[in-house]
CSV table of C-alpha atoms and ligand atoms in Angstrom, one decimal:
chain,number,residue,atom,x,y,z
A,1,UNK,CA,0.0,0.0,0.0
A,2,UNK,CA,1.4,3.4,-0.9
A,3,UNK,CA,1.1,6.4,1.5
A,4,UNK,CA,-1.6,7.9,-0.7
A,5,UNK,CA,-3.9,4.9,-0.2
A,6,UNK,CA,-3.8,5.3,3.5
A,7,UNK,CA,-7.0,6.7,5.0
A,8,UNK,CA,-6.6,9.6,7.4
A,9,UNK,CA,-7.8,8.7,10.9
A,10,UNK,CA,-9.4,10.4,13.8
A,11,UNK,CA,-9.7,8.9,17.3
A,12,UNK,CA,-12.5,10.3,19.5
A,13,UNK,CA,-11.8,9.9,23.2
A,14,UNK,CA,-8.2,9.8,24.5
A,15,UNK,CA,-8.4,7.6,27.5
A,16,UNK,CA,-6.4,4.4,27.9
A,17,UNK,CA,-7.9,3.0,24.7
A,18,UNK,CA,-8.0,6.1,22.5
A,19,UNK,CA,-4.7,7.6,23.3
A,20,UNK,CA,-2.9,4.3,22.7
A,21,UNK,CA,-4.8,3.8,19.5
A,22,UNK,CA,-4.0,7.3,18.2
A,23,UNK,CA,-0.3,6.9,19.0
A,24,UNK,CA,0.0,3.4,17.6
A,25,UNK,CA,-1.9,4.1,14.4
A,26,UNK,CA,0.6,7.0,13.8
A,27,UNK,CA,3.5,4.6,14.5
A,28,UNK,CA,2.0,2.3,11.9
A,29,UNK,CA,2.3,5.1,9.3
A,30,UNK,CA,-1.1,6.8,9.3
A,31,UNK,CA,-1.9,10.5,9.7
A,32,UNK,CA,-4.0,10.8,12.9
A,33,UNK,CA,-6.0,13.4,14.8
A,34,UNK,CA,-7.0,12.7,18.4
A,35,UNK,CA,-10.1,14.4,19.9
A,36,UNK,CA,-11.2,14.8,23.5
A,37,UNK,CA,-13.6,17.2,25.2
A,38,UNK,CA,-11.1,17.8,28.1
A,39,UNK,CA,-8.7,20.6,27.1
A,40,UNK,CA,-6.2,19.6,29.8
A,41,UNK,CA,-5.8,16.2,28.4
A,42,UNK,CA,-5.4,17.6,24.9
A,43,UNK,CA,-2.7,20.1,26.1
A,44,UNK,CA,-0.8,17.3,27.8
A,45,UNK,CA,-0.9,15.0,24.9
A,46,UNK,CA,0.2,17.7,22.5
A,47,UNK,CA,3.1,18.4,24.9
A,48,UNK,CA,4.1,14.7,24.8
A,49,UNK,CA,2.7,13.8,28.2
A,50,UNK,CA,0.5,10.7,28.7
A,51,UNK,CA,-2.1,11.5,31.3
A,52,UNK,CA,-2.0,8.0,32.7
A,53,UNK,CA,0.6,5.3,33.4
A,54,UNK,CA,1.2,2.9,30.4
A,55,UNK,CA,4.7,1.4,29.8
A,56,UNK,CA,6.3,2.6,26.6
A,57,UNK,CA,3.4,4.9,25.5
A,58,UNK,CA,5.0,8.3,26.4
A,59,UNK,CA,8.2,7.6,24.4
A,60,UNK,CA,6.1,6.5,21.4
A,61,UNK,CA,3.8,9.6,21.8
A,62,UNK,CA,6.8,11.9,21.7
A,63,UNK,CA,8.4,10.1,18.8
A,64,UNK,CA,5.2,10.3,16.7
A,65,UNK,CA,4.4,13.9,17.6
A,66,UNK,CA,7.8,14.7,16.0
A,67,UNK,CA,6.7,13.2,12.7
A,68,UNK,CA,4.0,15.9,12.4
A,69,UNK,CA,1.5,13.2,11.5
A,70,UNK,CA,-0.1,13.2,15.0
A,71,UNK,CA,-2.0,15.9,16.8
A,72,UNK,CA,-4.7,16.3,19.3
A,73,UNK,CA,-7.6,18.8,19.4
A,74,UNK,CA,-10.9,19.5,21.2
A,75,UNK,CA,-12.6,20.3,17.9
A,76,UNK,CA,-14.9,17.8,16.3
A,77,UNK,CA,-15.1,20.1,13.3
A,78,UNK,CA,-11.3,19.7,12.7
A,79,UNK,CA,-11.7,15.9,13.0
A,80,UNK,CA,-14.6,15.8,10.6
A,81,UNK,CA,-12.7,17.9,8.1
A,82,UNK,CA,-9.6,15.8,8.4
A,83,UNK,CA,-10.4,12.1,8.6
A,84,UNK,CA,-11.7,9.3,6.3
A,85,UNK,CA,-12.1,6.8,9.2
A,86,UNK,CA,-13.2,7.9,12.7
A,87,UNK,CA,-12.6,5.6,15.6
A,88,UNK,CA,-14.9,6.2,18.6
A,89,UNK,CA,-13.0,5.2,21.8
A,90,UNK,CA,-15.0,6.7,24.7
A,91,UNK,CA,-15.8,4.9,27.9
A,92,UNK,CA,-18.9,3.0,28.9
A,93,UNK,CA,-18.7,2.9,32.7
A,94,UNK,CA,-21.2,1.1,35.0
A,95,UNK,CA,-24.3,3.2,35.7
A,96,UNK,CA,-24.5,4.3,39.3
A,97,UNK,CA,-26.6,2.0,41.4
A,98,UNK,CA,-27.3,-0.3,38.4
A,99,UNK,CA,-25.6,-3.2,36.6
A,100,UNK,CA,-26.2,-1.7,33.1
A,101,UNK,CA,-23.5,0.2,31.1
A,102,UNK,CA,-23.8,3.9,30.7
A,103,UNK,CA,-23.6,4.4,26.9
A,104,UNK,CA,-24.2,8.2,27.0
A,105,UNK,CA,-20.6,9.1,26.1
A,106,UNK,CA,-20.9,6.9,23.1
A,107,UNK,CA,-24.1,8.5,22.0
A,108,UNK,CA,-22.7,12.0,22.5
A,109,UNK,CA,-19.6,11.2,20.5
A,110,UNK,CA,-21.6,9.9,17.5
A,111,UNK,CA,-24.3,12.6,17.7
A,112,UNK,CA,-21.6,15.4,17.9
A,113,UNK,CA,-19.7,14.0,14.9
A,114,UNK,CA,-22.4,12.8,12.6
A,115,UNK,CA,-23.9,16.3,11.7
A,116,UNK,CA,-20.5,17.4,10.6
A,117,UNK,CA,-20.0,14.7,8.0
A,118,UNK,CA,-20.4,16.1,4.5
A,119,UNK,CA,-18.5,13.4,2.6
A,120,UNK,CA,-18.6,9.6,2.7
A,121,UNK,CA,-16.6,8.4,5.7
A,122,UNK,CA,-16.6,5.3,8.0
A,123,UNK,CA,-17.4,5.6,11.7
A,124,UNK,CA,-15.9,2.8,13.8
A,125,UNK,CA,-17.1,2.1,17.3
A,126,UNK,CA,-14.4,0.6,19.5
A,127,UNK,CA,-16.1,1.1,22.9
A,128,UNK,CA,-17.5,-1.9,24.7
A,129,UNK,CA,-21.3,-1.7,24.4
A,130,UNK,CA,-24.4,-3.8,25.0
A,131,UNK,CA,-25.5,-5.9,22.1
A,132,UNK,CA,-27.9,-3.8,19.9
A,133,UNK,CA,-26.1,-0.5,20.4
A,134,UNK,CA,-24.4,-0.5,17.0
A,135,UNK,CA,-27.7,-1.0,15.2
A,136,UNK,CA,-29.3,1.8,17.1
A,137,UNK,CA,-26.3,4.1,16.4
A,138,UNK,CA,-26.4,3.3,12.7
A,139,UNK,CA,-30.0,4.6,12.6
A,140,UNK,CA,-29.0,7.7,14.5
A,141,UNK,CA,-26.1,8.4,12.2
A,142,UNK,CA,-28.3,7.9,9.1
A,143,UNK,CA,-30.6,10.5,10.5
A,144,UNK,CA,-28.0,13.1,11.6
A,145,UNK,CA,-25.3,12.9,8.9
A,146,UNK,CA,-25.7,15.3,5.9
A,147,UNK,CA,-23.9,12.7,3.7
A,148,UNK,CA,-26.2,9.7,3.4
A,149,UNK,CA,-23.4,7.3,2.4
A,150,UNK,CA,-21.7,7.6,5.8
A,151,UNK,CA,-21.4,4.1,7.3
A,152,UNK,CA,-20.8,2.5,10.7
A,153,UNK,CA,-18.7,-0.4,11.7
A,154,UNK,CA,-18.0,-2.0,15.1
A,155,UNK,CA,-14.4,-3.0,15.9
A,156,UNK,CA,-14.0,-4.2,19.5
A,157,UNK,CA,-10.7,-3.7,21.2
A,158,UNK,CA,-9.0,-6.4,23.3
A,159,UNK,CA,-5.9,-4.5,24.6
A,160,UNK,CA,-4.8,-5.0,28.2
A,161,UNK,CA,-3.6,-2.1,30.3
A,162,UNK,CA,0.1,-2.5,30.9
A,163,UNK,CA,0.6,-4.1,27.5
A,164,UNK,CA,-1.5,-1.6,25.5
A,165,UNK,CA,1.1,-0.7,23.0
A,166,UNK,CA,2.1,-4.2,22.2
A,167,UNK,CA,-1.6,-5.3,22.0
A,168,UNK,CA,-2.4,-2.4,19.6
A,169,UNK,CA,0.5,-2.9,17.3
A,170,UNK,CA,0.2,-6.7,17.2
A,171,UNK,CA,-3.3,-7.6,18.2
A,172,UNK,CA,-4.1,-11.4,18.4
A,173,UNK,CA,-7.2,-10.8,16.2
A,174,UNK,CA,-9.2,-8.1,14.5
A,175,UNK,CA,-13.0,-8.2,14.6
A,176,UNK,CA,-14.8,-6.2,12.0
A,177,UNK,CA,-18.6,-5.9,12.5
A,178,UNK,CA,-19.8,-4.4,9.2
A,179,UNK,CA,-22.9,-4.1,7.0
A,180,UNK,CA,-21.2,-3.7,3.6
A,181,UNK,CA,-18.2,-4.7,1.5
A,182,UNK,CA,-17.2,-1.0,1.4
A,183,UNK,CA,-17.0,-0.7,5.2
A,184,UNK,CA,-14.9,-3.9,5.4
A,185,UNK,CA,-12.5,-2.5,2.7
A,186,UNK,CA,-12.2,0.8,4.7
A,187,UNK,CA,-11.3,-1.2,7.8
A,188,UNK,CA,-8.9,-3.4,6.0
A,189,UNK,CA,-7.1,-0.3,4.7
A,190,UNK,CA,-7.1,1.3,8.2
A,191,UNK,CA,-5.5,-1.9,9.6
A,192,UNK,CA,-3.4,-2.8,6.6
A,193,UNK,CA,0.0,-2.7,8.4
A,194,UNK,CA,-1.4,-4.9,11.2
A,195,UNK,CA,-3.0,-7.4,8.8
A,196,UNK,CA,0.2,-7.6,6.8
A,197,UNK,CA,2.0,-8.8,10.0
A,198,UNK,CA,-0.4,-11.7,10.4
A,199,UNK,CA,-3.2,-10.6,12.7
A,200,UNK,CA,-6.3,-12.7,11.7
A,201,UNK,CA,-9.5,-10.8,10.7
A,202,UNK,CA,-12.9,-12.0,11.5
A,203,UNK,CA,-15.7,-10.3,9.6
A,204,UNK,CA,-19.1,-10.3,11.4
A,205,UNK,CA,-22.4,-8.6,11.7
A,206,UNK,CA,-22.8,-5.8,14.3
A,207,UNK,CA,-24.2,-8.0,17.1
A,208,UNK,CA,-21.6,-10.6,16.9
A,209,UNK,CA,-18.8,-8.0,17.0
A,210,UNK,CA,-20.4,-6.5,20.1
A,211,UNK,CA,-20.7,-9.9,21.7
A,212,UNK,CA,-17.2,-11.1,21.0
A,213,UNK,CA,-15.9,-8.4,23.4
A,214,UNK,CA,-18.2,-9.0,26.3
A,215,UNK,CA,-18.0,-12.8,25.8
A,216,UNK,CA,-14.2,-12.6,25.9
A,217,UNK,CA,-14.2,-10.6,29.1
A,218,UNK,CA,-16.8,-12.8,30.7
A,219,UNK,CA,-14.7,-15.9,29.9
A,220,UNK,CA,-11.6,-14.3,31.4
A,221,UNK,CA,-13.6,-13.3,34.5
A,222,UNK,CA,-15.0,-16.8,34.8
A,223,UNK,CA,-11.6,-18.4,34.5
A,224,UNK,CA,-10.3,-16.2,37.4
A,225,UNK,CA,-13.3,-16.9,39.5
A,226,UNK,CA,-13.0,-20.6,38.7
A,227,UNK,CA,-9.5,-20.8,40.2
A,228,UNK,CA,-10.6,-18.6,43.1
A,229,UNK,CA,-13.5,-21.0,43.8
A,230,UNK,CA,-10.9,-23.8,43.8
A,231,UNK,CA,-9.0,-21.7,46.3
A,232,UNK,CA,-12.0,-21.7,48.6
A,233,UNK,CA,-12.1,-25.5,48.5
A,234,UNK,CA,-8.3,-25.7,48.9
A,235,UNK,CA,-8.6,-23.6,52.1
A,236,UNK,CA,-10.8,-26.2,53.8
A,237,UNK,CA,-8.9,-29.2,52.4
A,238,UNK,CA,-5.4,-27.8,53.1
A,239,UNK,CA,-4.5,-28.1,49.5
A,240,UNK,CA,-2.4,-25.6,47.5
A,241,UNK,CA,-4.2,-23.8,44.7
A,242,UNK,CA,-1.0,-22.6,43.1
A,243,UNK,CA,0.1,-26.2,42.5
A,244,UNK,CA,-3.4,-27.0,41.4
A,245,UNK,CA,-3.3,-24.2,38.8
A,246,UNK,CA,0.1,-25.3,37.7
A,247,UNK,CA,-1.0,-28.8,37.1
A,248,UNK,CA,-4.3,-27.7,35.4
A,249,UNK,CA,-2.3,-25.3,33.1
A,250,UNK,CA,-0.3,-28.1,31.5
A,251,UNK,CA,-3.5,-29.3,29.8
A,252,UNK,CA,-3.5,-27.1,26.7
A,253,UNK,CA,-7.2,-27.2,26.5
A,254,UNK,CA,-7.2,-25.3,29.8
A,255,UNK,CA,-4.0,-23.3,29.8
A,256,UNK,CA,-2.2,-21.7,32.7
A,257,UNK,CA,-3.0,-18.0,31.8
A,258,UNK,CA,-5.7,-16.3,33.9
A,259,UNK,CA,-5.5,-19.0,36.6
A,260,UNK,CA,-3.7,-16.6,38.9
A,261,UNK,CA,-5.6,-17.1,42.2
A,262,UNK,CA,-5.8,-14.5,44.9
A,263,UNK,CA,-7.7,-11.3,45.5
A,264,UNK,CA,-9.5,-11.5,42.1
A,265,UNK,CA,-10.3,-9.2,39.3
A,266,UNK,CA,-11.0,-5.5,39.3
A,267,UNK,CA,-10.4,-2.6,36.9
A,268,UNK,CA,-12.5,-0.6,34.5
A,269,UNK,CA,-13.5,-3.6,32.3
A,270,UNK,CA,-14.0,-7.1,33.7
A,271,UNK,CA,-16.3,-6.2,36.6
A,272,UNK,CA,-18.5,-3.7,34.8
A,273,UNK,CA,-18.6,-5.8,31.6
A,274,UNK,CA,-20.0,-8.9,33.2
A,275,UNK,CA,-22.6,-6.8,35.1
A,276,UNK,CA,-23.6,-5.0,31.9
A,277,UNK,CA,-23.8,-8.3,30.0
A,278,UNK,CA,-26.1,-9.7,32.7
A,279,UNK,CA,-28.3,-6.5,32.6
A,280,UNK,CA,-28.5,-6.7,28.8
A,281,UNK,CA,-29.3,-10.4,28.8
A,282,UNK,CA,-32.2,-9.6,31.2
A,283,UNK,CA,-33.5,-6.9,28.8
A,284,UNK,CA,-33.3,-9.5,26.0
A,285,UNK,CA,-35.2,-12.1,28.0
A,286,UNK,CA,-32.2,-14.5,28.2
A,287,UNK,CA,-31.1,-13.7,31.8
A,288,UNK,CA,-31.0,-17.5,32.6
A,289,UNK,CA,-28.2,-17.9,30.1
A,290,UNK,CA,-25.9,-15.6,32.1
A,291,UNK,CA,-27.0,-16.3,35.8
A,292,UNK,CA,-23.6,-18.0,36.2
A,293,UNK,CA,-21.9,-14.6,35.9
A,294,UNK,CA,-23.6,-13.6,39.1
A,295,UNK,CA,-21.6,-16.4,40.8
A,296,UNK,CA,-18.5,-15.3,39.0
A,297,UNK,CA,-19.0,-11.8,40.5
A,298,UNK,CA,-19.9,-13.2,44.0
A,299,UNK,CA,-16.8,-15.5,44.1
A,300,UNK,CA,-14.7,-12.5,43.1
A,301,UNK,CA,-16.1,-10.2,45.8
A,302,UNK,CA,-15.8,-13.0,48.5
A,303,UNK,CA,-12.0,-13.0,47.9
A,304,UNK,CA,-11.8,-9.4,49.1
A,305,UNK,CA,-13.8,-10.3,52.3
A,306,UNK,CA,-11.5,-13.3,52.8
A,307,UNK,CA,-8.4,-11.1,52.8
A,308,UNK,CA,-10.0,-8.9,55.4
A,309,UNK,CA,-10.7,-12.0,57.5
A,310,UNK,CA,-7.2,-13.4,57.2
A,311,UNK,CA,-5.8,-10.1,58.5
A,312,UNK,CA,-8.3,-10.2,61.3
A,313,UNK,CA,-7.1,-13.6,62.3
A,314,UNK,CA,-3.5,-12.6,62.2
A,315,UNK,CA,-4.2,-9.6,64.4
A,316,UNK,CA,-6.0,-11.9,66.9
A,317,UNK,CA,-9.4,-10.6,66.5
A,318,UNK,CA,-9.2,-6.8,66.2
A,319,UNK,CA,-8.2,-4.2,63.6
A,320,UNK,CA,-8.9,-1.4,66.1
A,321,UNK,CA,-5.8,0.6,66.6
A,322,UNK,CA,-3.6,-1.7,64.5
A,323,UNK,CA,-1.2,-0.3,61.9
A,324,UNK,CA,-1.7,-2.1,58.6
A,325,UNK,CA,0.7,-1.7,55.7
A,326,UNK,CA,-0.9,-2.2,52.2
A,327,UNK,CA,1.3,-3.0,49.2
A,328,UNK,CA,-0.6,-2.0,46.1
A,329,UNK,CA,-3.4,0.4,45.1
A,330,UNK,CA,-3.7,-0.2,41.3
A,331,UNK,CA,-6.1,-2.9,40.2
A,332,UNK,CA,-3.2,-4.8,38.7
A,333,UNK,CA,0.6,-4.3,38.4
A,334,UNK,CA,2.1,-2.0,35.7
A,335,UNK,CA,-0.9,0.3,35.8
A,336,UNK,CA,-2.0,3.4,37.7
A,337,UNK,CA,-5.7,2.6,37.2
A,338,UNK,CA,-7.6,2.3,40.5
A,339,UNK,CA,-11.1,1.8,39.0
A,340,UNK,CA,-12.7,-1.0,41.1
A,341,UNK,CA,-9.3,-1.8,42.6
A,342,UNK,CA,-9.5,-4.9,44.9
A,343,UNK,CA,-6.5,-3.5,46.8
A,344,UNK,CA,-8.1,-0.2,47.7
A,345,UNK,CA,-11.4,-1.9,48.4
A,346,UNK,CA,-9.7,-4.0,51.0
A,347,UNK,CA,-7.7,-1.1,52.4
A,348,UNK,CA,-10.8,1.1,52.8
A,349,UNK,CA,-12.7,-1.7,54.5
A,350,UNK,CA,-9.9,-2.3,57.0
A,351,UNK,CA,-9.7,1.4,57.7
A,352,UNK,CA,-13.5,1.3,58.5
A,353,UNK,CA,-12.6,-1.5,61.0
A,354,UNK,CA,-10.5,1.0,63.0
A,355,UNK,CA,-7.0,0.3,61.6
A,356,UNK,CA,-4.5,2.9,60.5
A,357,UNK,CA,-3.8,1.9,56.9
A,358,UNK,CA,-0.6,3.0,55.1
A,359,UNK,CA,-0.6,2.4,51.4
A,360,UNK,CA,2.3,2.3,48.9
A,361,UNK,CA,2.0,1.7,45.2
A,362,UNK,CA,4.8,2.3,42.6
A,363,UNK,CA,2.4,4.2,40.2
A,364,UNK,CA,-1.1,4.7,41.5
A,365,UNK,CA,-0.5,7.0,44.5
A,366,UNK,CA,-1.9,10.2,43.1
A,367,UNK,CA,-5.1,8.5,41.9
A,368,UNK,CA,-5.5,6.6,45.2
A,369,UNK,CA,-4.9,9.7,47.2
A,370,UNK,CA,-7.7,11.5,45.4
A,371,UNK,CA,-10.2,8.7,45.7
A,372,UNK,CA,-9.4,7.6,49.2
A,373,UNK,CA,-8.1,10.6,51.2
A,374,UNK,CA,-8.9,8.8,54.5
A,375,UNK,CA,-6.0,6.4,53.9
A,376,UNK,CA,-2.4,7.2,54.8
A,377,UNK,CA,0.2,7.2,52.0
A,378,UNK,CA,3.9,6.5,52.2
A,379,UNK,CA,6.7,7.3,49.7
A,380,UNK,CA,8.3,3.9,49.6
A,381,UNK,CA,7.5,0.3,50.5
A,382,UNK,CA,9.8,0.3,53.5
A,383,UNK,CA,8.3,3.5,54.8
A,384,UNK,CA,4.8,2.1,54.5
A,385,UNK,CA,5.9,-1.0,56.5
A,386,UNK,CA,7.6,1.0,59.3
A,387,UNK,CA,6.2,-0.3,62.6
A,388,UNK,CA,3.3,-2.2,60.9
A,389,UNK,CA,1.5,-4.9,62.8
A,390,UNK,CA,0.4,-6.5,59.6
A,391,UNK,CA,1.4,-6.3,56.0
A,392,UNK,CA,-1.0,-7.0,53.1
A,393,UNK,CA,0.3,-7.6,49.6
A,394,UNK,CA,-2.6,-6.8,47.4
A,395,UNK,CA,-1.2,-5.9,43.9
A,396,UNK,CA,1.7,-8.0,42.7
A,397,UNK,CA,4.1,-5.4,41.4
A,398,UNK,CA,7.6,-6.9,40.8
A,399,UNK,CA,8.9,-4.6,43.5
A,400,UNK,CA,6.8,-6.4,46.1
A,401,UNK,CA,7.5,-9.9,44.7
A,402,UNK,CA,11.3,-9.2,45.0
A,403,UNK,CA,11.2,-7.9,48.5
A,404,UNK,CA,13.7,-9.3,51.0
A,405,UNK,CA,11.8,-10.7,54.0
A,406,UNK,CA,14.7,-9.9,56.3
A,407,UNK,CA,14.9,-6.2,55.2
A,408,UNK,CA,11.1,-5.8,55.5
A,409,UNK,CA,11.2,-7.8,58.8
A,410,UNK,CA,13.5,-5.2,60.3
A,411,UNK,CA,11.0,-2.4,59.4
A,412,UNK,CA,7.8,-3.9,60.8
A,413,UNK,CA,6.6,-4.2,64.4
A,414,UNK,CA,5.3,-7.7,63.8
A,415,UNK,CA,6.3,-10.1,61.0
A,416,UNK,CA,2.8,-11.0,59.8
A,417,UNK,CA,1.9,-11.0,56.1
A,418,UNK,CA,-1.2,-11.8,54.0
A,419,UNK,CA,-0.1,-12.5,50.5
A,420,UNK,CA,-3.3,-11.6,48.6
A,421,UNK,CA,-1.9,-12.5,45.2
A,422,UNK,CA,0.0,-15.7,45.9
A,423,UNK,CA,3.1,-13.8,44.8
A,424,UNK,CA,5.6,-14.8,47.4
A,425,UNK,CA,7.5,-18.0,48.4
A,426,UNK,CA,5.9,-19.1,51.7
A,427,UNK,CA,9.0,-21.2,52.6
A,428,UNK,CA,11.3,-18.2,52.3
A,429,UNK,CA,9.1,-15.9,54.3
A,430,UNK,CA,8.4,-18.4,57.0
A,431,UNK,CA,12.1,-19.2,57.3
A,432,UNK,CA,12.6,-15.4,57.9
A,433,UNK,CA,10.3,-15.6,60.9
A,434,UNK,CA,7.1,-14.3,59.2
A,435,UNK,CA,3.6,-15.6,59.9
A,436,UNK,CA,2.6,-16.1,56.3
A,437,UNK,CA,-1.0,-16.5,55.2
A,438,UNK,CA,-2.4,-16.6,51.6
A,439,UNK,CA,-5.6,-17.4,49.7
A,440,UNK,CA,-6.0,-21.1,48.9
A,441,UNK,CA,-2.7,-22.3,50.1
A,442,UNK,CA,-1.5,-23.7,53.4
B,1,UGA,C1,-9.1,-6.8,30.3
B,1,UGA,C2,-8.9,-7.9,29.2
B,1,UGA,O1,-7.9,-8.7,29.6
B,1,UGA,C3,-8.6,-7.2,27.9
B,1,UGA,O2,-8.5,-8.2,26.9
B,1,UGA,C4,-9.7,-6.2,27.5
B,1,UGA,O3,-9.4,-5.6,26.3
B,1,UGA,C5,-9.8,-5.2,28.6
B,1,UGA,O4,-10.1,-5.8,29.9
B,1,UGA,C6,-10.9,-4.2,28.3
B,1,UGA,O5,-12.1,-4.7,28.2
B,1,UGA,O6,-10.6,-3.1,27.9
B,1,UGA,P1,-7.5,-5.3,31.8
B,1,UGA,O7,-8.7,-4.8,32.5
B,1,UGA,O8,-6.4,-4.4,31.4
B,1,UGA,O9,-7.9,-6.1,30.5
B,1,UGA,O10,-6.8,-6.3,32.8
B,1,UGA,P2,-6.5,-7.9,32.9
B,1,UGA,O11,-5.1,-8.1,32.7
B,1,UGA,O12,-7.5,-8.7,32.2
B,1,UGA,O13,-6.8,-8.1,34.5
B,1,UGA,C7,-8.1,-7.8,35.1
B,1,UGA,C8,-8.1,-8.2,36.5
B,1,UGA,O14,-8.0,-9.6,36.7
B,1,UGA,C9,-6.9,-7.6,37.3
B,1,UGA,O15,-7.5,-7.1,38.6
B,1,UGA,C10,-6.0,-8.7,37.6
B,1,UGA,O16,-5.3,-8.6,38.8
B,1,UGA,C11,-7.0,-9.9,37.7
B,1,UGA,N1,-6.4,-11.2,37.3
B,1,UGA,C12,-5.9,-11.4,36.1
B,1,UGA,C13,-6.4,-12.2,38.3
B,1,UGA,O17,-6.9,-12.0,39.4
B,1,UGA,N2,-5.8,-13.4,38.0
B,1,UGA,C14,-5.3,-13.7,36.7
B,1,UGA,O18,-4.8,-14.8,36.5
B,1,UGA,C15,-5.3,-12.6,35.8
């Protein structure tokens, strides 16, 4: 493909997904404009700063800004004027007090852009949405766009935070939900460099494309809750869930990935996606098909309660007045994202039980401080552990995995640790005089 065949791209919404998509598409050779309604975010991005923690992204942003082929704006008009293919990457958070997803940002993005489209372009939804949303949006676009040949496609995104650059440059699959040959060809052109390097393309209707995404996240959540359910059984049989997972993982029909037992899943995707999926199934009259996801959610939430209980046991029955050190605030390592973070959920709960909770996380401190000002924050792991009666390891950053039990032992008041992520070697920690407890292992 020559440079002139390349469609010009816009990316609407510059969160974890959109910012990464805009930068990576420029890296792949396209001319890209990123759009967001928050001027602060746009200023930062234009200055080469990524407003969140994502390994490798800031370097790639700066490199691509220098090419002159990437810029960010708050103007939908500019994007409409510029691009042939528009990617809509705004969030769909859980509605307050409900299971359903809030699709209002998606609606607003499409309804702001559509009236500005005077030539034939492709709009591509990347946001995770309830089945049926794309069909509804297609009708809305048909009504609002001055050019009646404007089309919609749905192209779900499977990137993982922490590996977002790699996952965007080399996705393990591309799903194109389309209604015409033309839309498919536009998408193939917009992803040509990725397709050339071997990423398989699955072409579907809208509903299948929407469902692939929520089905994938539901499967991943189920896999995690499966091993955590096994951990509950291991706890009463004195078995070791980490050995169990290792042995299961050698069966390549099962596989070892996402059998990491412990405090369970959090973040901006898995928890809200399984809930939104259940809510949508209810609306569609097939709620029975997904009732198992309620168990998946319940098992997951029980692990948080179990960590609080283990700490309670180690403190001999009272958190009141105890000093508890919490390692980890992000929902997973290599991220500063604290949305539905299991670690912060546990920390806040223990604080409510009367403990002084001191938190340390290598990247998520600013976000945690804003969301949980009632907790105390330390500048380093050792400082957080100083004089602690109990240590809780709740997000498995390498920094915590590699901690020396002797060095940490010298800092704390009492050598007691709950390993909430099965990240440490119990033998080593017990040999160093620690009372070590974990989820699903003796
Ligand atoms: C997840 C999916 O993995 C991505 O494919 C998807 O694109 C993304 O959601 C999304 O919908 O945007 P992400 O939320 O970045 O990605 O995080 P994961 O790596 O899936 O981890 C989710 C949670 O599960 C974390 O809290 C993690 O600690 C937990 N987890 C993961 C476990 O408890 N055990 C495991 O074995 C793996």
